[in-house]
Amino acid sequence: MTHLQDITNIALIGIGATAVMDIWLMVLKRIGVQTLNFAFIGRWVGHLSRGRFAHPSIGKAQPIPGELMLGWFTHYATGVAFAGLLAAIYGTGWTRDPSWVPAVLVGMSTVVVPLFVMQPAMGSGFAASKTPTPFKNCLRSVVNHTVFGLGLYLSAALIAWIAR
């Protein structure tokens, strides 16, 4: 397989896994569970380019033009980067013959980013400590990222199956 094919597969795996996570989030939202507002991710990223990393409350920060689109782009770009992390750890051979354990382990480990980088920077505290229900919010993040991990596996398995 060529280097370009590996990169393409990793990108498709990341996009597919992020889409699986988004379907999960839509189901949660439909049953009344509050989910992430992607405009706030875009707002946070938009403020990064202006030199501002942390906010007391991202919801009260000045809106950024196009923040919803920027948030969605960031969400999918992060999913592709995490798929690249999986391939970097387990090798591109994993993308051709995927197994679920590495995908779920990497997916679960990606929860470190929201719990210890994004939530504090957006005003929710480390591991959602400044929210009314920190344990519940952390557990929800772990479950969401586990679903992302399953999405990594399912996307890789589909791509490998199509390639055969």
XYZ file of N, CA and C in Angstrom:
492
model
N 0.846 -1.170 0.000
C 0.000 0.000 0.000
C 0.898 1.241 0.000
N 0.514 2.251 -0.740
C 1.325 3.467 -0.818
C 1.094 4.351 0.403
N 2.019 5.255 0.601
C 1.923 6.212 1.708
C 0.641 7.043 1.592
N 0.308 7.465 0.373
C -0.904 8.256 0.149
C -2.157 7.449 0.500
N -2.158 6.166 0.169
C -3.300 5.315 0.529
C -3.426 5.177 2.045
N -2.314 5.051 2.737
C -2.343 4.981 4.202
C -2.928 6.261 4.788
N -2.479 7.397 4.293
C -2.980 8.679 4.782
C -4.473 8.815 4.500
N -4.879 8.417 3.304
C -6.296 8.472 2.947
C -7.116 7.574 3.859
N -6.635 6.355 4.102
C -7.359 5.436 4.991
C -7.461 5.990 6.404
N -6.386 6.564 6.905
C -6.408 7.140 8.254
C -7.429 8.278 8.318
N -7.432 9.124 7.297
C -8.406 10.229 7.263
C -9.834 9.690 7.231
N -10.074 8.675 6.409
C -11.420 8.097 6.322
C -11.820 7.413 7.629
N -10.884 6.759 8.271
C -11.164 6.124 9.566
C -11.540 7.191 10.597
N -10.784 8.282 10.631
C -11.091 9.358 11.572
C -12.437 10.006 11.303
N -12.739 10.244 10.043
C -14.031 10.830 9.671
C -15.159 9.868 10.028
N -14.972 8.594 9.709
C -16.003 7.595 10.025
C -16.234 7.467 11.520
N -15.159 7.428 12.289
C -15.287 7.296 13.745
C -15.971 8.510 14.346
N -15.643 9.692 13.832
C -16.280 10.915 14.323
C -17.761 10.907 13.962
N -18.103 10.415 12.794
C -19.515 10.317 12.401
C -20.263 9.341 13.305
N -19.621 8.219 13.669
C -20.242 7.272 14.598
C -20.518 7.966 15.931
N -19.539 8.710 16.411
C -19.722 9.450 17.660
C -20.858 10.463 17.520
N -20.949 11.134 16.381
C -22.012 12.118 16.167
C -23.390 11.466 16.136
N -23.486 10.287 15.565
C -24.764 9.558 15.583
C -25.137 9.244 17.025
N -24.159 8.802 17.810
C -24.375 8.536 19.232
C -24.870 9.799 19.954
N -24.214 10.931 19.669
C -24.610 12.191 20.306
C -26.021 12.609 19.885
N -26.389 12.346 18.640
C -27.755 12.657 18.186
C -28.773 11.805 18.931
N -28.457 10.531 19.129
C -29.359 9.653 19.891
C -29.508 10.188 21.318
N -28.400 10.541 21.942
C -28.458 11.090 23.296
C -29.315 12.348 23.346
N -29.103 13.233 22.399
C -29.865 14.485 22.359
C -31.357 14.215 22.188
N -31.674 13.236 21.352
C -33.076 12.889 21.098
C -33.776 12.367 22.351
N -33.003 11.716 23.242
C -33.621 11.203 24.476
C -33.477 12.189 25.641
N -33.026 13.413 25.316
C -33.011 14.461 26.313
C -31.704 14.671 27.061
N -30.636 14.026 26.615
C -29.339 14.202 27.270
C -28.634 15.380 26.605
N -28.176 16.327 27.416
C -27.466 17.480 26.882
C -26.140 17.028 26.284
N -25.852 17.515 25.086
C -24.600 17.173 24.410
C -23.825 18.446 24.099
N -22.665 18.247 23.545
C -21.745 19.336 23.261
C -22.304 20.307 22.229
N -22.083 21.587 22.464
C -22.427 22.623 21.503
C -21.176 22.900 20.675
N -21.183 22.504 19.422
C -19.998 22.637 18.580
C -19.649 24.089 18.286
N -20.623 24.983 18.418
C -20.308 26.412 18.264
C -19.320 26.852 19.348
N -19.430 26.277 20.549
C -18.507 26.644 21.622
C -17.085 26.166 21.335
N -16.968 25.024 20.675
C -15.630 24.571 20.260
C -15.061 25.558 19.246
N -15.884 25.953 18.282
C -15.454 26.943 17.300
C -15.098 28.270 17.942
N -15.875 28.668 18.936
C -15.585 29.918 19.640
C -14.232 29.820 20.350
N -14.003 28.691 21.010
C -12.735 28.493 21.713
C -11.557 28.526 20.730
N -11.679 27.784 19.621
C -10.614 27.755 18.612
C -10.421 29.141 18.010
N -11.511 29.834 17.755
C -11.420 31.187 17.213
C -10.672 32.134 18.145
N -10.904 31.986 19.430
C -10.194 32.827 20.400
C -8.720 32.415 20.528
N -8.400 31.152 20.255
C -6.990 30.733 20.264
C -6.182 31.552 19.273
N -6.755 31.789 18.103
C -6.036 32.555 17.082
C -5.861 34.015 17.491
N -6.603 34.445 18.497
C -6.486 35.811 19.025
C -5.647 35.844 20.308
N -5.024 34.699 20.621
C -4.136 34.640 21.770
C -4.803 34.347 23.101
N -6.054 33.942 23.070
C -6.774 33.659 24.320
C -7.028 32.162 24.420
N -6.462 31.522 25.447
C -6.612 30.072 25.627
C -7.748 29.737 26.590
N -7.791 30.391 27.740
C -8.757 30.036 28.786
C -9.828 31.105 28.939
N -11.018 30.630 29.299
C -12.177 31.504 29.491
C -12.883 31.114 30.787
N -13.426 32.090 31.510
C -14.220 31.747 32.695
C -15.475 30.954 32.306
N -16.048 31.295 31.134
C -17.210 30.583 30.587
C -17.234 30.820 29.085
N -17.012 29.780 28.319
C -16.959 29.935 26.860
C -18.307 30.410 26.326
N -19.394 30.061 27.005
C -20.715 30.507 26.572
C -20.889 32.008 26.672
N -20.130 32.653 27.535
C -20.214 34.103 27.713
C -19.121 34.852 26.956
N -18.216 34.117 26.329
C -17.149 34.750 25.554
C -17.740 35.358 24.285
N -17.036 36.337 23.745
C -17.492 36.998 22.525
C -17.619 35.967 21.397
N -18.773 35.925 20.730
C -18.927 35.002 19.601
C -17.920 35.296 18.488
N -17.596 34.251 17.746
C -16.660 34.327 16.623
C -17.470 34.110 15.340
N -17.270 34.933 14.313
C -17.971 34.681 13.047
C -17.665 33.268 12.531
N -18.695 32.530 12.180
C -18.520 31.185 11.641
C -18.132 30.153 12.684
N -18.407 30.424 13.957
C -17.942 29.531 15.024
C -18.541 28.127 14.948
N -19.779 27.998 14.508
C -20.367 26.656 14.412
C -19.632 25.824 13.364
N -19.394 26.412 12.200
C -18.665 25.695 11.140
C -17.234 25.378 11.595
N -16.597 26.334 12.255
C -15.246 26.117 12.770
C -15.245 25.000 13.813
N -16.278 24.954 14.639
C -16.396 23.896 15.643
C -16.536 22.522 15.010
N -17.379 22.412 13.994
C -17.539 21.130 13.313
C -16.253 20.713 12.600
N -15.599 21.678 11.941
C -14.336 21.368 11.272
C -13.303 20.868 12.278
N -13.211 21.557 13.411
C -12.260 21.172 14.455
C -12.573 19.780 14.991
N -13.847 19.499 15.188
C -14.295 18.192 15.685
C -13.830 17.072 14.747
N -14.048 17.243 13.446
C -13.657 16.209 12.489
C -12.141 16.156 12.296
N -11.470 17.298 12.305
C -10.010 17.300 12.195
C -9.379 16.589 13.390
N -9.964 16.780 14.562
C -9.470 16.092 15.760
C -9.682 14.589 15.635
N -10.826 14.173 15.106
C -11.079 12.754 14.886
C -10.056 12.137 13.949
N -9.684 12.861 12.899
C -8.660 12.376 11.960
C -7.309 12.305 12.670
N -7.003 13.311 13.477
C -5.728 13.305 14.219
C -5.667 12.117 15.183
N -6.776 11.814 15.847
C -6.803 10.670 16.763
C -6.666 9.350 16.003
N -7.225 9.273 14.795
C -7.024 8.074 13.967
C -5.547 7.961 13.586
N -4.915 9.104 13.320
C -3.477 9.108 13.046
C -2.678 8.642 14.251
N -3.110 9.023 15.441
C -2.464 8.563 16.675
C -2.553 7.035 16.784
N -3.720 6.501 16.499
C -3.913 5.046 16.532
C -2.955 4.353 15.561
N -2.870 4.882 14.340
C -1.961 4.289 13.345
C -0.505 4.468 13.751
N -0.176 5.574 14.409
C 1.202 5.801 14.858
C 1.586 4.813 15.958
N 0.644 4.490 16.820
C 0.926 3.568 17.921
C 0.961 2.121 17.443
N -0.021 1.728 16.658
C -0.163 0.319 16.273
C 0.311 0.027 14.853
N 0.700 1.040 14.111
C 1.196 0.855 12.748
C 0.079 0.905 11.722
N 0.458 1.240 10.507
C -0.554 1.315 9.447
C -1.069 -0.070 9.067
N -0.351 -1.105 9.444
C -0.861 -2.460 9.230
C -2.176 -2.684 9.959
N -2.358 -2.000 11.095
C -3.618 -2.119 11.835
C -4.789 -1.654 10.977
N -4.564 -0.647 10.133
C -5.662 -0.140 9.302
C -6.101 -1.162 8.260
N -5.194 -2.064 7.889
C -5.523 -3.096 6.898
C -6.088 -4.357 7.536
N -5.768 -4.570 8.811
C -6.266 -5.740 9.545
C -6.627 -5.293 10.974
N -7.692 -4.498 11.086
C -8.003 -3.894 12.386
C -8.564 -4.890 13.392
N -8.295 -4.601 14.652
C -8.910 -5.327 15.761
C -9.491 -4.284 16.700
N -10.468 -4.694 17.457
C -11.238 -3.709 18.224
C -10.532 -3.213 19.485
N -9.697 -4.019 20.126
C -9.090 -3.607 21.391
C -8.208 -2.354 21.231
N -7.275 -2.311 20.270
C -6.486 -1.084 20.127
C -7.354 0.150 19.853
N -8.377 -0.022 19.016
C -9.245 1.109 18.676
C -9.979 1.632 19.904
N -10.523 0.740 20.704
C -11.265 1.165 21.897
C -10.310 1.772 22.929
N -9.124 1.187 23.086
C -8.151 1.742 24.033
C -7.736 3.165 23.642
N -7.443 3.360 22.365
C -7.076 4.703 21.911
C -8.280 5.633 22.037
N -9.442 5.174 21.629
C -10.641 6.004 21.749
C -10.883 6.445 23.183
N -10.794 5.515 24.103
C -10.994 5.855 25.516
C -9.913 6.814 26.007
N -8.690 6.625 25.556
C -7.598 7.490 26.032
C -7.732 8.924 25.524
N -8.438 9.113 24.420
C -8.604 10.470 23.882
C -9.457 11.341 24.796
N -10.112 10.755 25.781
C -10.924 11.536 26.719
C -10.059 12.484 27.541
N -8.764 12.241 27.563
C -7.835 13.122 28.279
C -7.930 14.552 27.734
N -8.095 14.696 26.429
C -8.117 16.027 25.821
C -9.290 16.870 26.323
N -10.529 16.380 26.252
C -11.595 17.235 26.787
C -11.523 17.424 28.304
N -11.192 16.372 29.046
C -11.212 16.475 30.506
C -10.127 17.392 31.053
N -8.935 17.365 30.438
C -7.806 18.081 31.018
C -7.279 19.250 30.190
N -7.856 19.465 28.996
C -7.460 20.615 28.187
C -8.683 21.483 27.877
N -9.634 20.927 27.170
C -10.749 21.733 26.678
C -11.696 22.197 27.787
N -12.120 21.297 28.664
C -13.045 21.714 29.721
C -12.444 22.795 30.613
N -11.197 22.632 31.073
C -10.624 23.732 31.865
C -10.519 25.042 31.072
N -10.112 24.933 29.809
C -9.943 26.134 28.990
C -11.273 26.810 28.679
N -12.354 26.055 28.699
C -13.670 26.609 28.385
C -14.451 27.011 29.637
N -13.833 26.864 30.803
C -14.451 27.329 32.031
C -15.156 26.283 32.859
N -15.071 25.010 32.474
C -15.747 23.941 33.217
C -14.870 23.292 34.277
N -13.597 23.672 34.327
C -12.672 23.090 35.294
C -12.106 21.765 34.825
N -11.046 21.315 35.526
C -10.461 20.016 35.200
C -11.477 18.929 35.478
N -11.669 18.052 34.488
C -12.616 16.938 34.604
C -13.991 17.437 35.045
N -14.425 18.543 34.438
C -15.755 19.107 34.672
C -16.019 19.476 36.123
N -14.956 19.778 36.873
C -15.089 20.021 38.312
C -15.926 21.248 38.666
N -16.089 22.169 37.732
C -16.879 23.372 38.002
C -18.315 23.255 37.503
N -18.710 22.069 37.091
C -20.083 21.857 36.639
C -20.901 21.300 37.800
N -22.225 21.376 37.706
C -23.062 20.858 38.794
C -22.931 19.346 39.018
N -22.583 18.599 37.973
C -22.489 17.140 38.083
C -21.181 16.645 37.449
N -20.052 16.884 38.103
C -18.760 16.523 37.488
C -18.612 15.041 37.184
N -18.972 14.158 38.115
C -18.799 12.722 37.867
C -19.639 12.276 36.678
N -20.865 12.715 36.644
C -21.767 12.355 35.541
C -21.212 12.871 34.206
N -20.689 14.087 34.201
C -20.137 14.653 32.971
C -18.875 13.916 32.536
N -18.039 13.544 33.498
C -16.832 12.766 33.161
C -17.198 11.395 32.614
N -18.141 10.751 33.252
C -18.587 9.437 32.790
C -19.153 9.526 31.378
N -19.936 10.553 31.130
C -20.502 10.755 29.792
C -19.378 10.946 28.773
N -18.336 11.707 29.130
C -17.204 11.906 28.221
C -16.480 10.593 27.936
N -16.288 9.776 28.975
C -15.630 8.479 28.786
C -16.463 7.597 27.856
N -17.769 7.562 28.061
C -18.643 6.757 27.200
C -18.591 7.277 25.769
N -18.677 8.590 25.595
C -18.642 9.163 24.247
C -17.341 8.811 23.528
N -16.228 8.851 24.236
C -14.948 8.541 23.607
C -14.760 7.039 23.402
N -15.424 6.240 24.202
C -15.436 4.792 23.956
C -16.207 4.510 22.669
N -17.322 5.200 22.486
C -18.082 5.078 21.230
C -17.210 5.511 20.060
N -16.448 6.579 20.231
C -15.506 7.001 19.192
C -14.524 5.873 18.881
N -14.012 5.210 19.917
C -13.101 4.081 19.723
C -13.748 2.951 18.936
N -14.991 2.657 19.264
C -15.722 1.642 18.483
C -15.866 2.099 17.038
N -16.085 3.405 16.866
C -16.167 3.964 15.512
C -14.857 3.831 14.755
N -13.730 3.974 15.464
C -12.428 3.754 14.818
C -12.350 2.334 14.269
N -12.743 1.377 15.097
C -12.698 -0.019 14.656
C -13.664 -0.267 13.494
N -14.924 0.159 13.651
C -15.930 -0.097 12.613
C -15.535 0.546 11.286
N -15.016 1.758 11.342
C -14.596 2.438 10.111
C -13.420 1.716 9.459
N -12.440 1.338 10.276
C -11.282 0.620 9.732
C -11.695 -0.729 9.156
N -12.577 -1.436 9.854
C -13.036 -2.747 9.367
C -13.779 -2.605 8.040
N -14.611 -1.570 7.922
C -15.338 -1.347 6.671
C -14.372 -1.021 5.538
N -13.429 -0.147 5.790
C -12.461 0.232 4.755
C -11.608 -0.970 4.348
N -11.176 -1.778 5.312
C -10.382 -2.975 5.007
C -11.203 -3.976 4.213
N -12.468 -4.111 4.542
C -13.356 -5.039 3.831
C -13.559 -4.582 2.390
N -13.765 -3.286 2.198
C -13.950 -2.741 0.848
C -12.682 -2.934 0.003
N -11.516 -2.783 0.641
C -10.244 -2.895 -0.077
C -9.927 -4.319 -0.522
N -10.588 -5.300 0.068
C -10.275 -6.708 -0.284
C -10.908 -7.134 -1.561
